[in-house]
Coordinates of C-alpha atoms and ligand atoms in Angstrom, one line a residue:
M5 CA 12.5 77.5 131.7
A6 CA 14.4 78.4 135.0
A7 CA 13.0 81.3 137.0
N8 CA 13.9 84.8 135.8
K9 CA 17.2 86.1 137.2
K10 CA 17.2 89.8 137.7
L11 CA 20.3 91.5 136.2
L12 CA 21.1 95.2 136.4
V13 CA 23.5 96.2 133.6
L14 CA 25.5 99.4 134.2
P15 CA 27.9 100.0 131.2
G16 CA 29.2 103.4 132.5
D17 CA 31.8 105.5 130.6
G18 CA 34.6 105.3 128.1
I19 CA 35.0 101.7 126.7
G20 CA 32.4 100.5 129.2
P21 CA 29.4 100.7 126.8
E22 CA 31.6 99.2 124.0
V23 CA 32.6 96.1 125.8
M24 CA 29.2 95.8 127.4
R25 CA 27.5 95.8 124.0
E26 CA 29.4 92.7 123.1
T27 CA 28.7 91.1 126.4
R28 CA 25.0 91.8 126.0
R29 CA 25.2 89.7 122.8
V30 CA 26.6 86.8 124.9
I31 CA 23.8 87.2 127.4
E32 CA 21.2 87.2 124.6
W33 CA 22.9 84.0 123.3
M34 CA 22.5 82.4 126.7
D35 CA 18.9 83.4 126.8
R36 CA 18.2 81.9 123.4
R37 CA 20.3 78.7 123.7
R38 CA 20.7 77.7 127.3
M39 CA 17.2 77.8 128.6
V40 CA 17.8 80.4 131.3
S41 CA 16.0 83.7 131.3
F42 CA 17.4 87.0 132.5
D43 CA 15.2 89.9 133.4
I44 CA 17.6 92.6 132.3
S45 CA 17.4 96.3 133.0
E46 CA 20.2 98.8 131.9
D47 CA 20.9 102.1 133.4
L48 CA 23.3 105.1 133.3
V49 CA 26.1 105.3 135.8
G50 CA 29.2 107.4 136.4
G51 CA 29.9 110.3 134.0
A52 CA 27.0 109.3 131.8
A53 CA 24.6 109.6 134.8
L54 CA 26.2 112.9 135.8
E55 CA 25.5 114.4 132.4
A56 CA 21.9 113.1 132.3
H57 CA 20.9 113.5 135.9
G58 CA 23.5 115.6 137.6
T59 CA 24.6 112.8 139.9
P60 CA 27.0 109.8 139.3
I61 CA 24.2 107.4 140.4
T62 CA 20.5 108.2 141.0
D63 CA 18.5 106.9 143.9
A64 CA 16.3 105.0 141.4
T65 CA 19.4 103.2 140.1
M66 CA 20.5 102.5 143.6
Q67 CA 17.0 101.0 144.3
A68 CA 17.3 98.9 141.1
A69 CA 20.7 97.7 142.3
K70 CA 19.2 96.6 145.6
D71 CA 16.4 94.8 143.9
A72 CA 18.7 93.0 141.4
D73 CA 20.1 89.4 141.9
A74 CA 23.4 90.6 140.3
I75 CA 24.9 93.7 138.9
L76 CA 27.1 93.7 135.8
F77 CA 29.2 96.8 135.9
G78 CA 31.4 98.3 133.1
S79 CA 33.7 101.1 134.2
V80 CA 33.3 104.8 135.1
G81 CA 35.4 107.9 134.9
G82 CA 37.2 110.1 132.3
P83 CA 39.3 113.2 132.1
Q84 CA 36.3 115.5 131.5
W85 CA 35.1 114.8 135.0
D86 CA 38.4 114.8 136.8
K87 CA 38.2 118.4 138.0
L88 CA 34.8 118.0 139.7
G89 CA 34.4 118.1 143.4
F90 CA 34.8 114.7 145.2
D91 CA 31.1 114.1 145.6
L92 CA 30.4 114.5 141.9
R93 CA 33.2 112.3 140.6
P94 CA 32.0 109.4 138.5
E95 CA 33.8 107.0 140.8
I96 CA 31.4 107.9 143.6
A97 CA 28.9 105.6 141.9
I98 CA 30.9 102.6 142.6
L99 CA 31.7 103.7 146.2
R100 CA 28.0 104.2 146.9
L101 CA 27.1 100.8 145.5
R102 CA 29.8 99.1 147.6
K103 CA 28.8 101.0 150.7
E104 CA 25.0 100.8 150.5
L105 CA 25.0 97.1 149.4
D106 CA 27.7 96.4 151.9
L107 CA 29.9 94.6 149.4
F108 CA 32.7 93.5 151.7
A109 CA 34.5 90.7 149.8
N110 CA 36.4 91.6 146.6
L111 CA 37.2 88.5 144.5
R112 CA 40.1 88.9 142.0
P113 CA 41.0 85.7 140.1
A114 CA 44.4 85.6 138.4
I115 CA 44.2 83.1 135.6
V116 CA 46.7 82.4 132.8
L117 CA 45.0 81.1 129.8
D118 CA 47.3 78.9 127.7
P119 CA 47.3 81.0 124.5
L120 CA 48.4 84.0 126.6
V121 CA 51.1 82.4 128.6
D122 CA 53.7 84.6 126.8
A123 CA 51.9 87.8 127.9
S124 CA 53.2 87.5 131.4
T125 CA 56.5 89.1 132.3
L126 CA 57.3 85.8 134.2
K127 CA 58.7 82.7 132.5
P128 CA 56.0 80.5 131.0
E129 CA 57.0 77.5 133.1
V130 CA 56.3 79.6 136.3
V131 CA 52.8 80.8 135.2
R132 CA 51.4 78.2 132.8
G133 CA 48.1 76.9 134.2
L134 CA 48.0 79.5 136.9
D135 CA 44.5 79.8 138.5
L136 CA 44.4 81.5 141.9
M137 CA 41.7 83.6 143.6
I138 CA 42.4 86.6 145.9
V139 CA 39.6 87.5 148.3
R140 CA 40.2 90.9 149.7
E141 CA 38.2 92.4 152.6
S142 CA 37.0 95.7 151.0
T143 CA 34.9 97.7 153.5
G144 CA 37.1 97.8 156.6
G145 CA 40.7 97.9 157.8
V146 CA 43.1 100.8 157.6
Y147 CA 41.3 102.6 154.6
F148 CA 38.3 103.2 156.9
G149 CA 39.5 102.8 160.5
T150 CA 39.4 105.7 162.9
P151 CA 41.0 107.7 164.4
R152 CA 42.7 109.0 161.2
G153 CA 44.0 112.4 160.3
I154 CA 46.9 114.8 160.0
E155 CA 47.6 116.8 163.2
T156 CA 50.0 119.5 164.3
L157 CA 52.1 118.5 167.3
A158 CA 53.2 120.8 170.2
D159 CA 56.6 121.5 168.5
G160 CA 54.9 122.6 165.3
S161 CA 55.7 119.5 163.3
K162 CA 53.0 117.3 161.9
R163 CA 51.8 113.7 162.2
G164 CA 49.7 111.7 159.8
F165 CA 48.0 108.6 161.1
D166 CA 45.5 105.9 160.2
T167 CA 44.0 103.0 162.2
E168 CA 44.0 99.3 161.1
S169 CA 41.1 97.6 162.9
Y170 CA 39.1 94.4 162.4
T171 CA 36.4 92.8 164.4
T172 CA 35.7 89.1 164.7
A173 CA 32.6 89.5 162.6
E174 CA 34.5 91.4 159.8
I175 CA 37.2 88.8 159.6
E176 CA 34.9 85.8 159.8
R177 CA 32.5 86.9 157.1
V178 CA 35.3 87.5 154.5
A179 CA 37.1 84.3 155.6
R180 CA 33.9 82.4 155.1
V181 CA 33.7 83.6 151.5
G182 CA 37.3 82.3 151.0
F183 CA 36.6 78.9 152.5
E184 CA 33.3 78.5 150.6
L185 CA 35.1 79.3 147.3
A186 CA 38.0 76.9 148.2
R187 CA 35.6 74.1 148.6
K188 CA 34.5 74.5 145.0
R189 CA 38.1 74.8 143.8
G190 CA 41.3 73.3 145.2
N191 CA 40.2 73.2 148.8
R192 CA 43.1 75.3 150.1
V193 CA 43.1 78.7 151.8
T194 CA 46.1 80.9 152.5
S195 CA 45.3 83.6 155.1
V196 CA 47.6 86.5 154.8
E197 CA 48.5 89.2 157.4
K198 CA 51.4 90.5 159.4
A199 CA 50.9 88.6 162.7
N200 CA 54.5 89.1 163.5
V201 CA 54.4 92.9 163.8
M202 CA 50.7 94.0 164.0
Q203 CA 48.1 93.2 166.7
S204 CA 45.3 93.4 164.2
G205 CA 47.3 90.8 162.1
L206 CA 47.7 88.5 165.1
F207 CA 44.0 88.8 165.8
W208 CA 43.3 88.1 162.1
R209 CA 45.3 84.9 162.3
Q210 CA 43.7 83.7 165.6
T211 CA 40.2 84.4 164.2
V212 CA 40.8 82.5 160.9
T213 CA 42.4 79.6 162.8
A214 CA 39.4 79.3 165.1
L215 CA 36.9 79.6 162.3
A216 CA 38.7 77.0 160.2
A217 CA 38.8 74.5 163.0
R218 CA 35.1 75.1 163.9
E219 CA 33.5 75.3 160.4
Y220 CA 35.9 74.2 157.8
P221 CA 37.9 71.2 159.1
D222 CA 37.9 69.8 155.5
V223 CA 39.7 72.8 154.0
A224 CA 43.5 73.0 154.2
V225 CA 44.5 76.3 155.8
A226 CA 47.9 78.0 155.8
H227 CA 49.0 81.3 157.2
M228 CA 51.5 83.6 155.5
Y229 CA 53.0 87.0 156.2
A230 CA 52.0 89.5 153.6
D231 CA 55.6 90.4 152.6
N232 CA 56.4 86.7 152.1
C233 CA 53.2 86.3 150.1
A234 CA 54.3 89.0 147.7
M235 CA 57.6 87.1 147.2
Q236 CA 55.9 83.8 146.8
L237 CA 53.4 85.2 144.2
V238 CA 56.3 86.0 142.0
R239 CA 58.5 83.0 142.9
N240 CA 55.9 80.3 142.6
P241 CA 52.3 81.6 142.1
R242 CA 50.8 78.2 141.4
Q243 CA 51.3 77.1 145.1
F244 CA 48.1 79.1 145.9
D245 CA 44.5 78.3 145.5
V246 CA 42.5 80.9 147.5
I247 CA 44.2 83.8 149.3
V248 CA 42.2 85.7 151.9
T249 CA 43.5 88.9 153.2
S250 CA 42.8 92.4 154.6
N251 CA 41.9 95.5 152.6
I252 CA 45.3 97.1 152.3
F253 CA 47.3 93.8 151.7
G254 CA 44.6 92.6 149.3
D255 CA 44.9 95.9 147.4
L256 CA 48.6 95.4 146.8
L257 CA 48.6 91.6 146.3
S258 CA 45.7 91.5 143.9
D259 CA 47.4 94.1 141.6
L260 CA 50.6 92.1 141.8
A261 CA 48.7 88.9 141.0
S262 CA 46.8 90.4 138.1
M263 CA 50.1 91.4 136.5
L264 CA 51.3 87.8 136.6
T265 CA 48.8 87.3 133.8
G266 CA 50.1 90.3 131.8
S267 CA 46.7 91.3 130.4
L268 CA 44.5 94.0 131.9
G269 CA 41.8 93.5 129.3
M270 CA 41.3 89.9 130.3
L271 CA 40.6 90.1 134.0
P272 CA 37.2 90.0 135.8
S273 CA 36.4 90.7 139.4
A274 CA 33.5 90.4 141.8
T275 CA 32.4 92.2 145.0
L276 CA 30.0 90.3 147.2
G277 CA 27.9 91.1 150.2
A278 CA 26.6 88.9 152.9
V279 CA 24.1 86.1 152.3
Q280 CA 20.7 87.4 153.6
P281 CA 18.1 85.3 155.4
S282 CA 16.2 85.1 152.1
G283 CA 19.3 83.4 150.6
K284 CA 20.0 86.4 148.3
R285 CA 23.4 88.0 148.2
H286 CA 24.2 91.4 146.7
A287 CA 26.9 91.0 144.1
L288 CA 28.6 93.2 141.6
Y289 CA 30.8 92.0 138.7
E290 CA 33.2 94.2 136.7
P291 CA 36.4 94.0 134.7
I292 CA 39.4 95.2 136.7
H293 CA 40.3 97.7 133.9
G294 CA 39.0 101.3 133.9
S295 CA 37.2 103.3 131.2
A296 CA 40.4 103.5 129.1
P297 CA 39.6 107.0 127.8
D298 CA 42.7 106.9 125.5
I299 CA 41.0 104.2 123.3
A300 CA 37.3 104.9 124.0
G301 CA 35.2 105.3 120.8
K302 CA 37.8 103.6 118.6
G303 CA 36.3 100.2 118.6
I304 CA 39.5 98.5 119.7
A305 CA 38.9 97.7 123.3
N306 CA 39.2 94.1 124.5
P307 CA 35.6 92.9 125.5
L308 CA 36.8 89.6 127.1
A309 CA 37.3 90.9 130.7
Q310 CA 33.7 92.1 130.6
M311 CA 32.5 88.8 129.2
L312 CA 34.5 86.9 131.8
S313 CA 32.9 89.0 134.5
F314 CA 29.6 87.8 133.2
A315 CA 30.9 84.2 133.4
M316 CA 32.0 84.8 137.0
L317 CA 28.5 86.2 137.7
L318 CA 26.9 83.0 136.4
R319 CA 29.1 80.8 138.5
T320 CA 29.1 82.9 141.7
S321 CA 25.6 84.3 141.9
F322 CA 23.6 81.6 140.1
D323 CA 25.7 78.5 140.5
M324 CA 25.7 78.0 136.7
E325 CA 29.0 76.3 136.6
E326 CA 28.5 74.7 133.2
D327 CA 27.4 77.9 131.5
A328 CA 30.3 79.9 133.1
T329 CA 32.8 77.2 131.9
L330 CA 31.2 77.3 128.4
I331 CA 32.0 81.1 128.1
E332 CA 35.5 80.6 129.5
T333 CA 36.3 77.8 127.1
A334 CA 35.0 79.8 124.2
V335 CA 37.3 82.6 125.2
T336 CA 40.3 80.3 125.3
R337 CA 39.4 78.8 121.9
V338 CA 39.0 82.2 120.3
L339 CA 42.4 83.2 121.6
A340 CA 43.9 79.9 120.5
S341 CA 42.7 80.6 117.0
G342 CA 45.0 83.6 117.0
L343 CA 42.6 86.5 117.2
R344 CA 43.8 89.3 119.4
T345 CA 42.8 92.9 120.3
G346 CA 45.6 95.4 120.5
D347 CA 46.2 95.0 124.2
I348 CA 47.1 91.3 123.9
A349 CA 48.6 91.4 120.4
A350 CA 51.7 89.3 119.8
P351 CA 53.7 88.5 116.7
G352 CA 52.0 86.0 114.4
T353 CA 48.5 86.7 115.7
T354 CA 45.5 88.3 113.9
P355 CA 44.5 91.8 115.0
V356 CA 40.7 92.4 115.5
G357 CA 38.6 95.1 117.1
T358 CA 35.9 94.9 119.8
E359 CA 33.0 93.9 117.6
A360 CA 35.0 91.2 115.6
M361 CA 36.2 89.7 118.9
G362 CA 32.5 89.6 120.1
A363 CA 31.4 88.0 116.8
A364 CA 34.2 85.4 117.0
L365 CA 33.1 84.5 120.5
L366 CA 29.5 84.0 119.5
A367 CA 30.5 81.9 116.6
E368 CA 32.6 79.7 118.9
L369 CA 29.6 79.4 121.3
D370 CA 27.5 78.3 118.4
R371 CA 30.1 75.7 117.4
M372 CA 30.4 74.4 120.9
A373 CA 26.6 74.2 121.4
A374 CA 26.0 72.5 118.0
Ligands
LIG7 P1 42.5 101.9 132.6 O1 42.3 100.5 133.1 O2 41.2 102.6 132.1 O3 43.6 101.9 131.4 C1 44.9 101.6 131.5 C2 45.5 101.2 130.2 O4 45.0 99.9 129.8 C3 45.1 102.2 129.1 O5 46.2 102.4 128.2 C4 44.0 101.5 128.4 O6 43.8 101.8 127.0 C5 44.3 100.0 128.5 N1 43.1 99.2 128.6 C6 42.3 99.1 129.7 N2 41.3 98.2 129.5 C7 41.5 97.8 128.2 C8 40.7 96.9 127.4 N3 39.6 96.3 127.8 N4 41.2 96.7 126.1 C9 42.3 97.3 125.7 N5 43.1 98.2 126.4 C10 42.6 98.4 127.7 O7 43.1 102.8 133.8 P2 43.4 104.3 133.9 O8 43.8 104.9 132.5 O9 44.2 104.5 135.0 O10 42.0 105.0 134.2 C11 41.1 105.6 133.2 C12 39.8 106.0 133.9 O11 39.1 104.8 134.4 C13 40.0 106.9 135.1 O12 39.0 107.9 135.1 C14 39.8 106.0 136.3 O13 39.4 106.7 137.4 C15 38.8 105.0 135.8 N6 38.8 103.7 136.5 C16 37.6 103.2 136.7 C17 37.5 101.9 137.3 C18 36.1 101.4 137.6 O14 35.2 101.8 137.0 N7 36.0 100.4 138.5 C19 38.7 101.2 137.6 C20 39.9 101.7 137.3 C21 40.0 103.0 136.7

């Protein structure tokens, strides 16, 4: 039996607990069948923690997050908490986790599974087989840079301003995440900025170029302006393997890339911290969708993005490539059999709810392991 891996499970609000319930069944299956053992604790977060403890995330949960090898997160938020002050909003939980664990690299894969190739708004021949990864710097750049503000000028008019700023260390640590990932995939990195019009973009390009030459001579590196990257993602997305970019460009490009797949209920993500001297790295895995209050409690949410987040956790935090692939293959096979939750429904497919989708996935895992 491999050493216990400490997992903190935070289902959150809305459909979070529904899709996490099905994912817990997959984790239990892994525990039973694959000779790995997870030491799992589960806790409240977001609106659920607010109701129970008066705060979106307690200090005890934060400590559990710091102690965990990986965090599997659901989603937080809902209309009942929308009118609360900023510090009490359920979303503060995720901001606090990102800040205190210093989760600076956001990984968003955009993968088109064959059975869902028609879900994309792009032509099947453009997106079939798409498998790209966007690595977005997520704790720096213009969203956090200072000075920032809205000021009144001498003539009484106003000016709003923000600052885009990146240090060598900030660029290198996120670029390293991209290069390391590329080595396990197609060995190609595209670094994206606006070196033509921004000093911080020029510095980004110089820093990535120097890092690539020094530490990753085996990885093919290309540089692209962010506006061209947006065009290329729609024109020919399969040209990319790993894209590494800043906070603001990554925000836009990763949303664009996720829509190439056409299915919000299918997409996982990860946010990683630095590798510590002990070898441990804080990491949080979550679906990109939110708490979907419009369908919460109806038993119809798609649990696959949450399950694929768990697969990503196995691969990224624990190097369990084979087990991650097993889950991903089971997902593809279940979809190929024609089962669909409402969000990915298509003519000629069989509609199922959350629980039935979970049961079908477990049955497929059983078949594959037999
Ligand atoms: P959303 O992703 O929750 O929902 C958008 C649409 O997609 C809805 O129609 C929803 O029903 C559908 N959808 C989403 N996930 C689905 C799934 N797994 N299966 C089937 N359908 C699915 O985005 P929103 O409506 O903008 O936000 C709702 C709440 O979630 C807000 O409070 C928002 O702040 C929060 N949110 C949280 C996170 C997070 O926890 N990281 C991320 C995004 C939004």
